[in-house]
Short mmCIF file of C-alpha atoms in Angstrom, two decimals:
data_model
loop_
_atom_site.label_atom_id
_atom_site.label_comp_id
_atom_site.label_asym_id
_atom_site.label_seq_id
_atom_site.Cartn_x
_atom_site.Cartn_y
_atom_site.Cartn_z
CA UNK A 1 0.00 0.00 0.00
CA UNK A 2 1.44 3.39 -1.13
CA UNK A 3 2.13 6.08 1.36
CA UNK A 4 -0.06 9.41 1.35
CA UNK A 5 1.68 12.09 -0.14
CA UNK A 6 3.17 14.67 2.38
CA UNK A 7 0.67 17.75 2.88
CA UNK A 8 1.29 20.57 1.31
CA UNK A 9 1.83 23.98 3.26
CA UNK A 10 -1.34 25.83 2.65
CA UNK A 11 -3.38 22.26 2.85
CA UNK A 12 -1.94 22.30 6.66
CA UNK A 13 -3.02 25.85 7.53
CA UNK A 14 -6.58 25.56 5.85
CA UNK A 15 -7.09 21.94 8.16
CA UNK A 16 -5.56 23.60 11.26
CA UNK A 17 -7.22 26.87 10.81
CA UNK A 18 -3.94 28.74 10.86
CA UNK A 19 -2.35 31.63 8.52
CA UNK A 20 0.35 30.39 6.09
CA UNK A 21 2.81 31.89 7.96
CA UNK A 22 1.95 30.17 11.16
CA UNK A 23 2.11 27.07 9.94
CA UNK A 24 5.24 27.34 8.32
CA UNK A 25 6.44 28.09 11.57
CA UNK A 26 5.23 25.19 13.57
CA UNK A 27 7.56 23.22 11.57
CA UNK A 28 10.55 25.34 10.95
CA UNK A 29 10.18 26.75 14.20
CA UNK A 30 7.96 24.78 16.90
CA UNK A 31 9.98 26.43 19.75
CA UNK A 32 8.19 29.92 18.91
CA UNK A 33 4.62 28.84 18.43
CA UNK A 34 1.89 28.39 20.90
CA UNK A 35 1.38 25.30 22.40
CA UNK A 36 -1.95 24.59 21.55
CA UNK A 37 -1.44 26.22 17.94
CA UNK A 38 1.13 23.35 17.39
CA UNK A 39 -0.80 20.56 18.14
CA UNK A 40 -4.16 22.19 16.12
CA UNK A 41 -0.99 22.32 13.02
CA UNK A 42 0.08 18.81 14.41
CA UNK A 43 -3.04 17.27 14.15
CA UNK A 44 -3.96 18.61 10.43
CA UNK A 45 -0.48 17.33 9.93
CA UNK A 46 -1.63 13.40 10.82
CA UNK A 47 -5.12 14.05 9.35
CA UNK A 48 -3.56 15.08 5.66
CA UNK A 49 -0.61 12.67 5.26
CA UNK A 50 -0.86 9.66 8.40
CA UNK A 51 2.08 9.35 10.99
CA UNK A 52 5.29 9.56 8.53
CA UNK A 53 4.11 12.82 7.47
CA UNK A 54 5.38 14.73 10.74
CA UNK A 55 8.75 12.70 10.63
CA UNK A 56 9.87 15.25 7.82
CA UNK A 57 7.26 17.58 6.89
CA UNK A 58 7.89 20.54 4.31
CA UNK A 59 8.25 23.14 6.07
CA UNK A 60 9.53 26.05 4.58
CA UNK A 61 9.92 24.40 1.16
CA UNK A 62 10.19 27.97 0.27
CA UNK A 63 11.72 29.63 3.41
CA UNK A 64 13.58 32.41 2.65
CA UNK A 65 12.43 36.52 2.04
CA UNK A 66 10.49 37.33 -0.83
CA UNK A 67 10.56 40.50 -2.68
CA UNK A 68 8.24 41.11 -5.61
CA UNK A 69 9.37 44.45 -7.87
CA UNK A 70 7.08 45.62 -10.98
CA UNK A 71 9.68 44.87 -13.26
CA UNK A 72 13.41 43.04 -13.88
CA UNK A 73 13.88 45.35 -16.62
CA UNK A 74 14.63 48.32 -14.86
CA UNK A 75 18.18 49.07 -13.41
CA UNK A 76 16.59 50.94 -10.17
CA UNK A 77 15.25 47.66 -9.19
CA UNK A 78 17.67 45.22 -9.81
CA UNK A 79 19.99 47.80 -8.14
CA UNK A 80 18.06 47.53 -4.98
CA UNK A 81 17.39 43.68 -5.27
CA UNK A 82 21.36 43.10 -5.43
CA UNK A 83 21.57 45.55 -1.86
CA UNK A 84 18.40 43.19 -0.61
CA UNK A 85 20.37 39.69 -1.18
CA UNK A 86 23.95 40.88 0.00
CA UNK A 87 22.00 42.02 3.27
CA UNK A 88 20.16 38.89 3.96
CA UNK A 89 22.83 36.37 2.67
CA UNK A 90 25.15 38.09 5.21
CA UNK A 91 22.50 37.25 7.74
CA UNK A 92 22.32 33.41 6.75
CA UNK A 93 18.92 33.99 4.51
CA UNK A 94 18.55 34.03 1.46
CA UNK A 95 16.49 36.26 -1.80
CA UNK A 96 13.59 35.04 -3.84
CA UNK A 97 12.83 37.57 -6.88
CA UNK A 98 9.97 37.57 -8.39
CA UNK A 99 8.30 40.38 -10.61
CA UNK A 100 4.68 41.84 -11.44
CA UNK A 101 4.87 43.34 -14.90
CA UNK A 102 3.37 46.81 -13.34
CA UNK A 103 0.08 44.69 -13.22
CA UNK A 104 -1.54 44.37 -9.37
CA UNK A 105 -3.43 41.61 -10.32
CA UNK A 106 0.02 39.63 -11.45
CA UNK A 107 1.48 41.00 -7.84
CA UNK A 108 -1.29 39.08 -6.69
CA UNK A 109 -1.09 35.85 -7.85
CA UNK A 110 2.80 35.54 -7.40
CA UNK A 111 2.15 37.09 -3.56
CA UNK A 112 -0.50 34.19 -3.50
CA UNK A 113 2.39 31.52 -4.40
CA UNK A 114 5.30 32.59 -2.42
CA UNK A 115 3.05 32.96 0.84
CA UNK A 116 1.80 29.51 0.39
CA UNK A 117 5.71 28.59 -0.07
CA UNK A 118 5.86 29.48 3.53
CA UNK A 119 8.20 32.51 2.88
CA UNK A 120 9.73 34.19 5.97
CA UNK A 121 9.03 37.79 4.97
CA UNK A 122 7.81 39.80 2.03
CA UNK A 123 9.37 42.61 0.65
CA UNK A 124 7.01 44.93 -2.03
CA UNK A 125 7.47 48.51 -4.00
CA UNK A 126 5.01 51.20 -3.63
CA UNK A 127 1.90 50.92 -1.50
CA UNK A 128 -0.59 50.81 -3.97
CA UNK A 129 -2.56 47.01 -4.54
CA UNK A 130 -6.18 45.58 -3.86
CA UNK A 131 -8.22 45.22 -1.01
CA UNK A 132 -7.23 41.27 -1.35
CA UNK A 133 -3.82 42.04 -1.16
CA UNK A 134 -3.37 43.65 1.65
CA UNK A 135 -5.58 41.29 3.30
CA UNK A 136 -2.93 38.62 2.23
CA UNK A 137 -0.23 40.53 3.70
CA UNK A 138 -2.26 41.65 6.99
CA UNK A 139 -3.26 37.44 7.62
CA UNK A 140 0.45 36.09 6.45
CA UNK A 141 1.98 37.59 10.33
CA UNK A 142 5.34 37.57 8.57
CA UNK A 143 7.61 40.89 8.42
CA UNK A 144 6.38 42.91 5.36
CA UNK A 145 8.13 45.96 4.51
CA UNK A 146 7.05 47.98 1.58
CA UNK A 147 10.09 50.54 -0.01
CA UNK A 148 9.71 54.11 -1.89
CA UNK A 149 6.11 54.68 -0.86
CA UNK A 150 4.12 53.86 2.48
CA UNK A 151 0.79 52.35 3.50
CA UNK A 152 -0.35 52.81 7.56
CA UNK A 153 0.09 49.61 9.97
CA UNK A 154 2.97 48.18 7.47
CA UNK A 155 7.19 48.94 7.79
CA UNK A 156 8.35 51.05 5.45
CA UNK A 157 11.89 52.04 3.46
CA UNK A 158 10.72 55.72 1.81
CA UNK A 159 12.33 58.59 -0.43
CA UNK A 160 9.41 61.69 -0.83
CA UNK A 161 8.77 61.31 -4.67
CA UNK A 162 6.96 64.30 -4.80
CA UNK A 163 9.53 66.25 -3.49
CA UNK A 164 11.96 64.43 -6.63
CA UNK A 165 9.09 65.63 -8.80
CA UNK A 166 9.26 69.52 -6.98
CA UNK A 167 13.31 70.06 -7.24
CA UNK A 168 13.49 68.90 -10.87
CA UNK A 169 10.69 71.29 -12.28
CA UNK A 170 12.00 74.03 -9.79
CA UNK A 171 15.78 73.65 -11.27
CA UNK A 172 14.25 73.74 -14.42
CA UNK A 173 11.82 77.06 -13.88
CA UNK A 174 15.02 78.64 -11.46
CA UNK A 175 17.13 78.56 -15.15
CA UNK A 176 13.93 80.42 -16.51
CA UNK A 177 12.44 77.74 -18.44
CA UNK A 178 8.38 78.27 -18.13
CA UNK A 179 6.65 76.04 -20.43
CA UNK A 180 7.49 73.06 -19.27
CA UNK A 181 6.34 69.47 -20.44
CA UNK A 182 6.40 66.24 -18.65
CA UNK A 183 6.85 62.54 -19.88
CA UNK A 184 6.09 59.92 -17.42
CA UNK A 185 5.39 56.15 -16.53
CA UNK A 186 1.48 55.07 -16.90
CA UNK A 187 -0.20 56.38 -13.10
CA UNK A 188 -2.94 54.19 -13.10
CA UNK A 189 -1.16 51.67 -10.80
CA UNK A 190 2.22 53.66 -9.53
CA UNK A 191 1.79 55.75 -6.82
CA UNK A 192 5.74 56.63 -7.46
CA UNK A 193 4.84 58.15 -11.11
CA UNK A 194 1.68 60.31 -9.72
CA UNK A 195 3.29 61.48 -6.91
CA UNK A 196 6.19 63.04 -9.12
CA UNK A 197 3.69 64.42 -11.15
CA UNK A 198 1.97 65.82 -8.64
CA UNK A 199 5.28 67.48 -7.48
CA UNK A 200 5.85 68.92 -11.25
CA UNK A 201 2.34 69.99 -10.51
CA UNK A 202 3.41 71.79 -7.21
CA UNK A 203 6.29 73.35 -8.78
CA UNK A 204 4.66 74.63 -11.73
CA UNK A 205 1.70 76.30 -9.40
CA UNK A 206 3.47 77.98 -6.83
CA UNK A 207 5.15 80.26 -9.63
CA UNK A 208 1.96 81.01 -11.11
CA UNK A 209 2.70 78.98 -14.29
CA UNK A 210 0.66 75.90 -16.07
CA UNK A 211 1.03 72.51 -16.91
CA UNK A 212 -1.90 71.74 -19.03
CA UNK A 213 -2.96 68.05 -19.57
CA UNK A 214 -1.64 68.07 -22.80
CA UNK A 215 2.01 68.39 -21.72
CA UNK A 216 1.95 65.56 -19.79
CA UNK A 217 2.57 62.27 -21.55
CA UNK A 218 2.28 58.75 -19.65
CA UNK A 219 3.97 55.96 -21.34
CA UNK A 220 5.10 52.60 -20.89
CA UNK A 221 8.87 52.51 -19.04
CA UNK A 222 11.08 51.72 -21.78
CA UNK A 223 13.49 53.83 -24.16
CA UNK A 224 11.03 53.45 -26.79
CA UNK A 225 8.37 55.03 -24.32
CA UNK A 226 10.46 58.17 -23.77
CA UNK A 227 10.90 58.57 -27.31
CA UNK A 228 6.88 58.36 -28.28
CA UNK A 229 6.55 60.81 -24.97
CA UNK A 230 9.18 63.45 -26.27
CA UNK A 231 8.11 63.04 -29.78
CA UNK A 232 4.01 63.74 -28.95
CA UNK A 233 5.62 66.86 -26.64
CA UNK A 234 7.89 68.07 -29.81
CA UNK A 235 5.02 67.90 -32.34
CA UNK A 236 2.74 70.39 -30.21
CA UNK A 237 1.98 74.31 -32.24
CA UNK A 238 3.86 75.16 -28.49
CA UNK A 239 6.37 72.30 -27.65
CA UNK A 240 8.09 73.06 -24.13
CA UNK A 241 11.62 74.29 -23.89
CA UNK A 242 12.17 71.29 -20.74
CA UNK A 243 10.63 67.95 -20.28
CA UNK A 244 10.75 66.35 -16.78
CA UNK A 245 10.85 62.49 -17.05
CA UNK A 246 9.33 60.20 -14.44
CA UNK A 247 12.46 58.34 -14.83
CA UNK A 248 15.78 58.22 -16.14
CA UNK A 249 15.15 55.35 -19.14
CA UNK A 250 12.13 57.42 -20.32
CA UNK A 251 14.42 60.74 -20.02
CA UNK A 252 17.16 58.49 -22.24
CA UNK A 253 14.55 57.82 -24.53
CA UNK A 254 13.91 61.66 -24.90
CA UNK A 255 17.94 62.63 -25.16
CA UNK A 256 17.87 60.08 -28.56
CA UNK A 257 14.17 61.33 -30.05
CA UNK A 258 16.07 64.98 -29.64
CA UNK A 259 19.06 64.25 -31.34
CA UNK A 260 17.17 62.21 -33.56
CA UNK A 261 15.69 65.12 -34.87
CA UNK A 262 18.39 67.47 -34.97
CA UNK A 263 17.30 69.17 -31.63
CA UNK A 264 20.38 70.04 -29.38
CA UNK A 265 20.27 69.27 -25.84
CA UNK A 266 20.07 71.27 -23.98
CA UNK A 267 20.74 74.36 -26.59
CA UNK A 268 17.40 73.94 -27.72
CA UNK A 269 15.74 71.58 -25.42
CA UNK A 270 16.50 70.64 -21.59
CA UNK A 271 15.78 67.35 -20.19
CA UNK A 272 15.62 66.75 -16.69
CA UNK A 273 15.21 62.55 -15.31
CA UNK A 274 14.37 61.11 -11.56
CA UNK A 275 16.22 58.41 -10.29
CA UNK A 276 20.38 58.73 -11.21
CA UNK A 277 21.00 55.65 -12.77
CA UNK A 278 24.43 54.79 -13.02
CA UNK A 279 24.44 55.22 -17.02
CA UNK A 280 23.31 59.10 -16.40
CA UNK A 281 25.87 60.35 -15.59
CA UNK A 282 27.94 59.07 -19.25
CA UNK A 283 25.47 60.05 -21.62
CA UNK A 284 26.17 62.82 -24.30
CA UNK A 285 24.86 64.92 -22.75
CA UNK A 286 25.46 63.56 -19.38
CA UNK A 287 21.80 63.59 -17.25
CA UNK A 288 20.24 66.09 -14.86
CA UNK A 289 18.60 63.85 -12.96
CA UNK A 290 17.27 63.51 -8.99
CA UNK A 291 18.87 60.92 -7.03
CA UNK A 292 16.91 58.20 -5.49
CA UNK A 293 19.31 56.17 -3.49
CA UNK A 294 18.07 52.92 -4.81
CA UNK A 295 20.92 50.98 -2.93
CA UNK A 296 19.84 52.25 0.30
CA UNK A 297 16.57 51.62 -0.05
CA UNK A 298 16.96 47.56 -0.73
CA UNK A 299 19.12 47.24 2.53
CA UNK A 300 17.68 49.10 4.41
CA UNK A 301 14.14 47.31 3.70
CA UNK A 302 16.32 43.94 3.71
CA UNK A 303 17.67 45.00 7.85
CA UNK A 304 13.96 45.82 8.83
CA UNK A 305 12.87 42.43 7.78
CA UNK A 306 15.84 41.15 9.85
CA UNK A 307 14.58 43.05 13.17
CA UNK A 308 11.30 41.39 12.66
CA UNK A 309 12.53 37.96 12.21
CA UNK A 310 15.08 38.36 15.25
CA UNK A 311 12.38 40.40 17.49
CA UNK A 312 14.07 43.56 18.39
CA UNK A 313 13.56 46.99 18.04
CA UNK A 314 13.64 48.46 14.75
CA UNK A 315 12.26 51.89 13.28
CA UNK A 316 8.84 51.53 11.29
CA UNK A 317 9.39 53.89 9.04
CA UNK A 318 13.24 55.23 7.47
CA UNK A 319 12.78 57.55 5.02
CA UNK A 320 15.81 58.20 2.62
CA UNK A 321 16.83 61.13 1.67
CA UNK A 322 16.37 62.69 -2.73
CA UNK A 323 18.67 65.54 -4.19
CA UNK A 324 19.28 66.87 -7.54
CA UNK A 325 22.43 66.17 -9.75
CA UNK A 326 22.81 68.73 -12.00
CA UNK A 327 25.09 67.67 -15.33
CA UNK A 328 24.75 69.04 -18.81
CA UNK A 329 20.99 68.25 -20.06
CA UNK A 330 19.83 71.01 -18.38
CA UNK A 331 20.34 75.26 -19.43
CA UNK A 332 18.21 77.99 -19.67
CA UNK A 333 15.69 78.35 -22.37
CA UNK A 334 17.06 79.49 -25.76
CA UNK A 335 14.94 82.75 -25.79
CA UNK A 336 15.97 83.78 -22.36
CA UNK A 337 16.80 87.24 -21.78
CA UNK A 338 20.57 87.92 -21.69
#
């Protein structure tokens, strides 16, 4: 007579009545859990797979800290991921990746899979998901730390990305620039990209100038997005004299749709990015950008998940510090005065 299988993870928690997260922990870490919780986890255990199953159950057959970013395609995020895993491996843990596509409903179904995997902590960019998610994350009672934007009742790594928004349309209106365009990543689901609008937005207001809806040109993050954005911006009866990019690819994607077309940078057009990738600073010309210290921001979200797991005191919230970079993509306006 064949064996049972052994149980999976999330077949133990449903029969014990437990979170994921608990259960995983009643077999990687008894010593921790509840007596009474055990033997509810215990019992499922014998239920599901017979005696031999608690001789070596799976526990954390995925153990380890997850962090799920919109997108491997995107040097801010692989930046931070390689800050996250140095971090943890140091610490004797180790780094599973996994990405969204910008889609919440993809963020979802992965955060779905890697909680059942009996993950020891979660690690997630920008604070904005569905209802269901966050009930996931609230249920899972595993560290969850979410970095560059915040939620309430969650730990947080932060930079202010309206403020990064603010300083690069300020620099740009300070050199006298006053029609100013923006090309950006879709805002539908990135709280990162509408805040930085918003902090254009800010900039643009509180000297009295506009920013119609028609300078303002959400595209998909790529180089080839930047260049659509910079193009749709060029062919207006009023182009602007500066474009703000969300971030630095699309603003690379607007330095090669200029040249492109004969337009010197930034003679005849400035560009201004957010972020300060490491390939800004080389271009011809080399990037105005706003530094986000991506680096930062994946250990430090990588050490608060580390205070959780070890149980000591640790700050909720760290918020990082943004600053401009000024380089060559960015002069006053052609038809300036003097």
């Amino acid at each position: 007579m064949k064996p049972r299988p052994r149980p999976r993870l999330m077949d133990i928690a449903a029969e014990a009545g437990v979170s994921l997260a608990t259960a995983s922990r009643s077999l990687a870490q008894p010593e921790i859990v509840a007596p009474e919780t055990l033997a509810r986890v215990r019992a499922a255990i014998l239920r599901l797979g017979g005696p031999r199953a608690l001789e070596a159950p799976r526990a954390a057959q995925g153990s380890g800290v997850a962090a799920i970013v919109p997108t491997l395609d995107n040097p801010i995020f692989s930046r931070a991921l390689q800050s996250m895993q140095a971090v943890l491996n140091g610490a004797g843990h180790h780094l599973l990746v996994a990405s969204s596509d910008y889609q919440p409903e993809t963020e979802l179904a992965v955060l779905r899979g890697l909680l059942a995997r009996g993950v020891e902590g979660v690690i997630l960019v920008g604070a904005q998901r569905p209802p269901e998610a966050w009930e996931l994350l609230e249920a899972a009672e595993i560290p969850v730390v979410l970095t560059w934007c915040e939620a309430p009742g969650f730990d947080a790594v932060v930079v202010d990305n309206r403020e990064a928004g603010r300083i690069a349309a300020e620099h740009l209106i300070a050199l006298g620039h006053t029609r100013l365009g923006v090309v950006c990543g879709l805002t539908r689901h990135n709280d990162r990209q509408r805040l930085r609008l918003e902090g254009v937005r800010d900039a643009v207001a509180a000297h009295g100038l506009e920013l119609p809806e028609w300078r303002v040109v959400e595209q998909e993050f790529s180089l080839a997005g930047g260049r659509t954005g910079c193009a749709a911006l060029l062919s207006l009866a009023e182009p602007p004299t500066a474009i703000i990019c969300g971030i630095d690819q699309l603003a690379v994607g607007c330095l090669v749709e200029a040249q492109s077309r004969g337009i010197a940078v930034p003679e005849r057009l400035s560009v201004v990015g957010i972020d300060n990738l490491e390939m800004a600073a080389h271009l011809s010309p080399p990037l105005t950008t706003v530094h986000v210290p991506t680096a930062r921001i994946g250990a430090a979200a990588a050490e608060l998940v580390l205070a959780r797991l070890r149980r000591q005191a640790h700050p909720r919230r760290v918020e990082l510090p943004v600053e401009l970079v000024t380089r060559r993509s960015s002069a006053p306006p052609a038809d300036a005065a003097g």
